[in-house]
Amino acid sequence: MNSKLLVSLGLLVILVVISWPVAAEEQPMVKSTDLVLRANDFAGGTSHGIQLSPGGLTLDADAYTGTYLSPVIDVPLPFNAIVTHWIADLPDSSNLTIQLRTGTDKGWWSEWFQIGEDHDLGLPEDEFVIGQMITVPAVDVTHQRIQFSVSLGRYENSSLPVLEEVRFTLIDSSAGPTAEEMVARQQELDSLSPQSVDSGYPKPSVVSRTVWCTDPRCNYSNGLAYVPVTHMIVHHTVSSNSSSNWAATVRAIWNYHYSRGCPSSCWGDIGYNYLVDMNGVIYEGHNGGDDVVDTHSGDANAGSMALSFIGTFTASNYPNLPGIAPPPAMKNSAAELFSWKADQKGIDVFGAGSLPNMNWGLPHVMGHRDVYGGTNTECPGDQAHAILPWLRNEVARRIGFAPPHIYVDELSSAFTMSNQGNWWTAKKGCGYNGHAYYTWSTTNPDHSTNWGEWRPNLPASDHYEVEVYAPYCDTDRGETYGATYTINHANGSSKVSVNHQENIGHWMSLGTYYFNSGTGGMIRLTDVTSTDSGRGVWFDHIRLRPSNALPDPSALIQEPVSQAWLTDRSVAFNWTVENQAAVQETILQVATDSQFNSLLLNKSLAAEATSYNHNFSNDYGKLFWRVILKSTQGKTIYSNVNQFGIDTEPPSSQVVFIALMEDGDYVVRWEGNDSTSGIENYDVDYREEGGQWVAWLNDVGYNNAKFVKPNNLLEYEFRSRAIDQVGHQEASHTTADMNTRDAIQVYRVIMFPLISR
């Protein structure tokens, strides 16, 4: 459908809201106003497949795509920055694209900008969707005209999408000094009031608020709060990537943040502690100085310092909002600012921890998206988020920080994982250093498919504390309560269960163990847990730190040794314990399965126990035993597992078949049974019918043989005797098992398969 909306531009109904509430004698630093278009205000444009309705711009009932081009609009306030907002009814499987261009009253137009959604500025309760800020390209230039286009689309049988309202916030921040002039002024001020000299890493040059924020509203004290900084967060402003006046951009951002949501929920100031432009110039953001709580990351505001990259740094192919990579000058200034703060506050840039208003852990250096696990924002964009590993390393290098830990990356050759299974990768670069694997837990070992092993290369033989990390990342499910790690160390093997759900985002200690130098040690994690199924199990970095502290206790089980067969049902269990002073309780477990689901013995013992005797009422072909230590620190530590068996009964056997062959010889077959250790071999005797027994076969592992009668005129009898694998001998039979009289006539050679032990 093609149509021309013939209402002239002069009849447009435009709602204008002016917002710089200052006294007449005060001179505002920035001016701004809102231009609102809804319903009939869209008249005068050209549409294809879109019609003007009482609700706004609506896709035609018989169309699946449509476009709308507005008339040229003369705006009520000349501007050098503009922010687009919209309200739309977009049913599932529908889409909306808005493009904007700006122009002068002399007829010059900018390029068309596709407006992407700014997730940073939006709140869940907002009625409007907020688009990125667009700035005009020249210094001291304002534009007076705008034109926008709309594309609507839907899939078959879906409801019609409607664009109900478009609002443009027009900002004039062109008045004021340029970035170059601000830097010069700041240098002049710094020379008059030099900073005190100390041994810490110096603070980089920062354009202070007193230089760039000259509006009377910039200086205030009411509402300021302070919390010591422990975390540093990278943002981006989601604004234009090209500008000849970055200082004007900063002023525009301040104005928008100041009045955003007014009158009900004004931010009242720029949201970030600092901003940095493409040339590396750093601007002081939120008023209040060091440790001030600003408004950038929700519950993570308190205790964090936010630096926002001015521009858009999404992936180059990001839909509707393509970005660029942060330029070197911007990256260098970010490293300088974070180095100063990390040195000042003693922040381990490789570490993680909690913030005052959050009950999960977060990396000390992170992107905005990491605060809520990648669920509510793309910020700071893929290309800025990707520099975080570099930023951590660069800060550490600049301040001379040598991490006390040895880190093992799950992407390195020191990590191996199962080829099969349901492996997933954390979304949006979430995870330590931008990556993590996860899978789903199971309580059934038969359903286990996923495992991972870290093999650190340790420089020296020593005690090391082992820590593991489960990142706070979006999986649409919770994490496991019982991730079970196996630690192979110099003194044996230990198992430790930790709760990923309760310790998400924190480094979790598995204890301290003695490791030999090299790659002989190993930390293993599987998807098997005794606590839950279908919850997340994380395979991310681990780290080890040499420790002078006493190691966590560990038990090394000794007797019965693995694969032992015992001939007595009274069993003596023995084990050794390292750092027994840290043991609060010892538990001995014996089960008929390796997962210890079918327990025969679950004995709580004193903390100092290293042995225990137990009488079993039956023989068992397979038993598994282990020791569990409950430490004084509340940890549960598992020993290695040994398998053994109990066999106190002799086996049984019998000659079961005799065949008379066509040539007159016989084939004799015998069988045996032992339900525990199994048959080791047989003895077989024969005798003349009613005579004395003669040894025929001794210690044979097969169960049939050819027999030639010593005297064809006589009949012969047979008996067997079995010996099991632990040496129990069956008592000799006092009567014969079979006689050649019982032979079955056959007409071809028949030899049964030999059954060896």
XYZ file of C-alpha atoms in Angstrom, residues 183-659:
477
model
C 43.170 20.579 29.418
C 45.184 23.805 29.274
C 43.113 25.347 32.059
C 43.463 22.218 34.203
C 47.219 22.238 33.765
C 47.256 25.857 34.883
C 45.244 25.027 37.999
C 47.401 21.981 38.767
C 50.548 24.096 38.577
C 49.114 26.526 41.141
C 48.105 23.730 43.541
C 50.507 20.817 43.042
C 49.452 17.501 44.481
C 51.319 16.168 47.493
C 54.115 13.828 46.566
C 53.825 10.279 47.894
C 55.126 6.868 46.959
C 51.906 5.752 45.323
C 51.156 5.502 41.637
C 50.345 9.042 40.463
C 46.843 10.055 39.515
C 46.654 10.882 35.819
C 45.676 14.347 34.699
C 41.902 14.731 35.015
C 39.749 17.643 33.846
C 37.983 18.490 37.101
C 34.337 19.423 37.492
C 35.325 22.959 38.410
C 36.753 23.286 34.900
C 34.088 21.644 32.753
C 30.931 21.717 34.903
C 30.333 25.445 35.393
C 26.542 25.331 35.617
C 25.283 26.444 39.058
C 23.610 23.042 39.418
C 26.987 21.257 39.263
C 28.031 22.258 42.768
C 25.979 20.627 45.509
C 26.424 18.529 48.631
C 22.967 17.242 49.544
C 22.547 13.519 48.991
C 26.227 12.667 48.614
C 27.269 9.327 50.120
C 30.681 7.696 50.403
C 31.814 4.060 50.398
C 35.467 2.970 49.956
C 36.142 1.732 46.431
C 36.928 -1.982 46.028
C 35.761 -2.504 42.415
C 36.303 -0.673 39.116
C 33.707 -0.821 36.333
C 34.002 0.044 32.629
C 31.001 1.579 30.803
C 30.367 3.246 27.465
C 28.135 6.262 26.892
C 26.435 4.815 23.769
C 26.930 8.112 21.940
C 28.407 9.083 18.582
C 31.930 7.884 17.844
C 32.886 10.997 15.899
C 33.125 14.469 17.377
C 35.311 17.526 17.092
C 34.272 18.730 20.549
C 34.333 15.981 23.153
C 33.938 18.545 25.923
C 30.560 19.513 24.485
C 29.639 15.817 24.448
C 30.495 15.558 28.155
C 28.333 18.597 28.885
C 25.473 17.064 26.890
C 25.754 13.772 28.768
C 25.759 15.656 32.075
C 22.623 17.545 31.083
C 20.801 14.403 30.002
C 21.780 12.487 33.136
C 20.905 15.480 35.330
C 17.348 15.738 34.082
C 16.721 12.111 33.135
C 13.431 10.932 34.625
C 12.429 14.307 36.039
C 10.428 15.298 37.869
C 9.822 11.945 39.630
C 13.254 10.249 39.598
C 15.966 12.671 38.517
C 19.482 11.308 38.497
C 20.605 14.800 39.435
C 24.142 14.420 38.055
C 26.256 12.598 35.527
C 26.141 8.886 36.364
C 29.839 7.951 36.135
C 32.800 8.813 38.372
C 34.972 9.471 35.328
C 34.679 9.667 31.540
C 37.413 9.384 28.905
C 37.226 10.568 25.302
C 38.772 9.154 22.144
C 41.887 11.301 22.604
C 42.477 9.970 26.117
C 41.293 13.085 27.980
C 39.796 12.077 31.343
C 36.920 14.078 32.854
C 35.801 13.972 36.459
C 32.177 12.828 36.487
C 29.814 12.668 39.448
C 30.304 15.397 42.040
C 31.895 14.552 45.368
C 35.422 13.283 44.708
C 37.011 9.989 45.737
C 34.747 7.185 47.018
C 31.536 9.062 46.211
C 28.594 6.805 45.355
C 27.287 7.629 41.907
C 24.460 6.259 39.709
C 25.730 3.871 37.054
C 25.207 0.203 37.996
C 22.255 -0.206 40.323
C 23.166 -2.144 43.465
C 26.852 -2.015 42.456
C 27.062 1.786 42.804
C 28.274 1.663 46.406
C 31.912 0.616 46.582
C 32.691 0.921 42.887
C 34.401 3.481 40.656
C 32.895 3.823 37.174
C 34.836 4.930 34.101
C 32.784 5.433 30.940
C 34.311 5.350 27.474
C 32.701 8.178 25.479
C 31.254 6.515 22.391
C 29.759 3.199 21.313
C 31.940 0.071 21.529
C 29.580 -2.738 20.625
C 30.615 -5.348 18.057
C 31.139 -3.952 14.559
C 28.194 -6.053 13.333
C 25.883 -5.412 16.311
C 22.306 -4.939 15.014
C 21.192 -1.298 14.865
C 24.136 -0.169 16.976
C 27.539 -1.052 15.447
C 30.561 0.096 17.430
C 34.316 0.501 17.211
C 37.285 -0.701 19.246
C 38.572 1.668 21.959
C 41.500 3.631 20.466
C 44.973 3.376 22.066
C 44.800 6.786 23.770
C 41.533 5.865 25.471
C 42.878 2.475 26.608
C 46.062 4.050 27.969
C 44.133 6.611 30.022
C 41.878 3.871 31.384
C 44.951 1.910 32.467
C 46.435 5.022 34.107
C 43.260 5.822 36.043
C 42.724 2.236 37.211
C 46.417 1.900 38.139
C 46.172 4.950 40.385
C 43.013 3.665 42.070
C 44.232 0.056 42.420
C 47.473 1.249 44.020
C 45.678 3.756 46.250
C 43.153 1.199 47.535
C 45.290 -1.949 47.407
C 42.926 -3.613 44.943
C 43.947 -7.011 43.584
C 42.896 -6.508 39.963
C 42.773 -10.290 39.449
C 40.543 -10.881 42.461
C 36.812 -10.817 43.138
C 34.597 -10.004 46.081
C 31.296 -8.618 47.300
C 29.971 -5.074 47.223
C 27.965 -3.686 50.186
C 24.552 -3.931 48.517
C 25.026 -7.234 46.668
C 24.933 -10.832 47.900
C 27.096 -12.260 45.118
C 30.708 -11.715 44.175
C 32.033 -9.724 41.220
C 35.480 -9.257 39.659
C 37.405 -6.278 41.014
C 37.809 -5.075 37.412
C 34.735 -5.657 35.255
C 32.363 -4.342 32.640
C 28.902 -3.005 33.448
C 27.287 -6.120 31.950
C 29.061 -8.300 34.529
C 27.180 -6.684 37.435
C 24.009 -8.669 36.704
C 25.569 -11.553 34.813
C 24.875 -10.165 31.336
C 21.108 -10.086 31.766
C 20.176 -6.436 31.346
C 22.777 -4.566 29.279
C 25.364 -4.858 26.516
C 27.481 -2.191 28.225
C 30.381 -1.529 27.725
C 29.970 -3.245 24.360
C 31.795 -6.327 23.117
C 34.857 -4.435 21.902
C 35.384 -2.595 25.199
C 34.587 -5.676 27.292
C 37.226 -7.608 25.344
C 40.048 -5.372 26.629
C 39.392 -6.216 30.307
C 42.031 -9.004 30.477
C 44.547 -6.602 28.937
C 43.474 -3.875 31.362
C 43.994 -6.106 34.406
C 47.438 -7.179 33.237
C 48.414 -3.643 32.295
C 47.379 -2.212 35.655
C 49.338 -4.930 37.451
C 52.387 -4.209 35.296
C 52.242 -0.460 35.878
C 51.934 -0.645 39.656
C 54.371 -3.553 39.956
C 51.779 -5.940 41.352
C 52.854 -9.588 41.184
C 49.818 -11.766 41.914
C 50.509 -14.320 44.643
C 48.470 -16.926 42.796
C 49.187 -19.211 39.868
C 46.157 -19.057 37.555
C 45.048 -21.915 35.310
C 42.822 -20.876 32.406
C 40.159 -23.286 31.147
C 41.119 -22.205 27.608
C 44.776 -23.174 28.080
C 46.540 -26.468 27.362
C 46.605 -27.090 31.127
C 42.866 -27.837 30.994
C 41.279 -30.879 29.357
C 37.584 -31.666 29.117
C 35.316 -34.442 27.936
C 34.543 -34.431 24.240
C 30.953 -35.485 24.741
C 28.296 -33.949 26.922
C 26.223 -30.799 27.056
C 28.788 -28.010 27.179
C 27.735 -24.351 27.174
C 29.734 -21.122 27.071
C 28.834 -18.165 29.291
C 26.953 -15.433 27.437
C 28.326 -11.993 26.546
C 31.910 -12.742 27.524
C 30.913 -13.444 31.118
C 33.342 -15.438 33.239
C 36.816 -14.861 34.613
C 38.805 -13.031 31.915
C 35.836 -13.146 29.563
C 35.066 -16.867 29.279
C 33.665 -19.844 31.200
C 32.154 -23.263 30.448
C 29.168 -24.709 32.254
C 26.950 -27.778 32.163
C 24.031 -29.190 34.167
C 24.347 -31.298 37.298
C 23.067 -34.862 37.689
C 22.710 -37.174 40.673
C 22.888 -40.303 38.502
C 26.465 -41.372 37.691
C 25.155 -43.336 34.706
C 23.987 -40.041 33.188
C 27.307 -38.271 33.721
C 28.932 -36.995 30.517
C 30.904 -33.881 31.477
C 34.226 -33.634 33.259
C 37.147 -31.216 33.285
C 40.694 -31.441 34.643
C 43.144 -28.652 35.476
C 46.844 -29.605 35.664
C 48.848 -26.632 36.968
C 52.559 -26.387 36.246
C 53.961 -25.613 39.699
C 57.434 -24.076 40.038
C 58.351 -25.748 43.327
C 57.274 -28.502 45.687
C 55.275 -26.812 48.424
C 51.962 -26.497 50.195
C 49.450 -24.690 47.958
C 45.976 -23.432 48.702
C 43.653 -24.427 45.836
C 40.799 -22.084 44.876
C 38.129 -22.404 42.196
C 35.859 -19.803 40.612
C 32.211 -19.939 39.590
C 31.254 -16.682 37.829
C 28.008 -14.805 38.305
C 26.643 -15.321 34.774
C 23.185 -15.782 33.314
C 22.194 -19.429 32.713
C 18.413 -19.102 33.279
C 18.874 -21.578 36.164
C 20.544 -21.590 39.550
C 23.915 -23.150 40.320
C 24.635 -26.490 41.985
C 24.785 -26.759 45.754
C 27.395 -29.524 45.681
C 30.131 -29.225 43.045
C 32.546 -32.020 43.975
C 36.233 -31.583 43.136
C 38.889 -34.295 43.308
C 42.374 -33.020 44.200
C 45.282 -35.320 43.345
C 48.244 -34.121 45.419
C 51.551 -35.529 46.623
C 49.933 -37.234 49.625
C 47.133 -38.945 47.751
C 43.708 -37.869 46.608
C 41.073 -35.756 48.345
C 37.506 -34.832 47.463
C 35.898 -31.545 48.472
C 32.355 -30.344 47.794
C 31.619 -26.623 47.514
C 28.381 -24.746 46.985
C 28.463 -22.814 43.690
C 25.057 -21.272 44.414
C 26.007 -19.704 47.735
C 29.519 -18.679 46.656
C 28.806 -17.480 43.129
C 31.241 -14.827 41.965
C 33.745 -15.600 44.739
C 36.954 -17.593 44.788
C 36.196 -20.771 46.766
C 38.915 -22.577 48.677
C 39.255 -26.345 48.294
C 41.916 -26.416 51.013
C 45.700 -26.514 51.225
C 47.662 -29.523 49.972
C 51.254 -30.486 49.326
C 52.111 -30.693 45.623
C 55.311 -31.723 43.936
C 56.768 -29.378 41.348
C 55.712 -29.829 37.730
C 52.404 -31.018 36.345
C 51.787 -34.115 38.490
C 48.964 -32.534 40.493
C 45.422 -32.414 39.170
C 42.063 -30.867 40.083
C 39.050 -32.617 38.548
C 35.377 -31.643 38.431
C 32.463 -33.631 37.002
C 28.759 -32.980 36.561
C 27.867 -35.540 39.272
C 26.529 -34.161 42.541
C 24.634 -35.780 45.377
C 22.557 -32.647 45.957
C 20.737 -31.679 42.758
C 20.061 -32.257 39.076
C 19.657 -29.728 36.282
C 21.567 -26.889 37.961
C 24.646 -25.101 36.667
C 28.145 -26.513 37.249
C 30.916 -24.046 36.327
C 34.290 -24.869 34.763
C 36.233 -21.600 34.935
C 39.676 -20.561 36.157
C 41.334 -22.129 39.171
C 44.258 -20.697 41.090
C 46.880 -21.937 43.550
C 48.861 -19.959 46.112
C 51.894 -21.137 48.088
C 50.822 -21.252 51.717
C 52.844 -21.244 54.922
C 49.743 -22.135 56.867
C 49.075 -25.680 57.912
C 47.273 -27.499 55.125
C 43.677 -28.543 55.399
C 43.455 -32.075 56.750
C 43.584 -34.898 54.261
C 43.174 -38.631 54.709
C 45.093 -41.299 52.821
C 43.484 -44.718 53.242
C 45.844 -47.680 53.478
C 44.342 -51.037 54.446
C 42.470 -52.790 52.989
C 44.450 -51.889 49.895
C 42.751 -51.423 46.573
C 41.650 -54.671 44.844
C 42.434 -56.710 47.990
C 40.575 -59.944 48.773
C 40.074 -60.657 52.456
C 39.422 -64.111 53.883
C 38.139 -62.884 57.233
C 34.870 -61.016 57.812
C 36.476 -59.119 60.681
C 38.115 -56.275 58.756
C 40.691 -53.823 60.134
C 40.547 -50.422 58.411
C 43.627 -48.190 58.646
C 44.408 -44.709 57.278
C 46.708 -41.756 57.873
C 45.739 -38.098 58.318
C 47.732 -34.976 57.519
C 47.167 -32.030 59.910
C 44.945 -34.026 62.195
C 44.675 -31.066 64.570
C 42.305 -29.452 62.071
C 39.915 -32.452 62.108
C 36.654 -32.116 64.010
C 35.037 -35.429 63.047
C 36.057 -38.548 61.134
C 33.542 -40.691 59.257
C 34.264 -44.173 57.885
C 32.044 -45.305 55.023
C 31.753 -48.707 53.340
C 29.332 -49.231 50.447
C 28.517 -51.750 47.752
C 28.778 -49.075 45.017
C 31.488 -46.599 44.114
C 29.122 -43.630 44.529
C 28.351 -44.645 48.145
C 24.630 -44.640 47.603
C 24.218 -48.128 49.185
C 26.023 -47.831 52.497
C 26.807 -50.835 54.672
C 28.737 -48.771 57.210
C 28.538 -45.059 57.999
C 30.450 -44.736 61.244
C 31.148 -41.421 62.982
C 34.476 -41.604 64.814
C 36.567 -39.346 66.975
C 38.622 -36.640 65.299
C 41.892 -38.456 66.041
C 40.771 -41.854 64.687
C 43.033 -43.549 62.148
C 41.728 -47.144 62.414
C 38.541 -49.118 62.981
C 37.564 -52.795 63.094
C 34.232 -54.024 61.761
C 32.626 -57.473 61.516
C 30.652 -58.115 58.333
C 27.865 -60.694 58.376
C 28.270 -61.775 54.745
C 30.830 -62.168 52.014
C 30.900 -59.468 49.315
C 32.382 -59.529 45.868
C 32.804 -55.731 45.767
C 33.039 -53.262 48.617
C 34.207 -49.629 48.489
C 35.572 -47.713 51.432
C 36.650 -44.149 52.173
C 37.187 -41.721 55.024
C 35.442 -38.326 55.290
C 36.967 -35.580 57.410
C 34.942 -32.707 58.819
C 37.428 -29.896 59.425
C 37.351 -27.289 62.158
C 36.822 -24.733 59.349
C 33.567 -26.412 58.343
C 34.924 -28.114 55.212
C 34.080 -31.656 54.132
C 37.118 -33.493 52.777
C 36.994 -36.919 51.141
C 39.817 -39.426 50.992
C 40.622 -41.604 48.026
C 38.470 -44.726 47.533
C 39.688 -48.340 47.698
C 37.796 -51.355 46.409
C 38.093 -54.695 48.191
C 36.181 -57.958 48.629
C 35.477 -60.477 51.380
C 35.568 -64.173 50.547
C 35.462 -66.670 53.420
C 33.687 -69.577 51.673
C 35.234 -72.191 49.345
C 33.905 -72.588 45.831
C 31.926 -75.549 44.467
C 32.272 -77.576 41.265
C 31.070 -80.729 39.515
C 31.674 -82.820 36.420
C 28.478 -82.177 34.473
C 28.836 -83.879 31.077
C 30.637 -86.802 29.386
C 30.488 -87.366 25.620
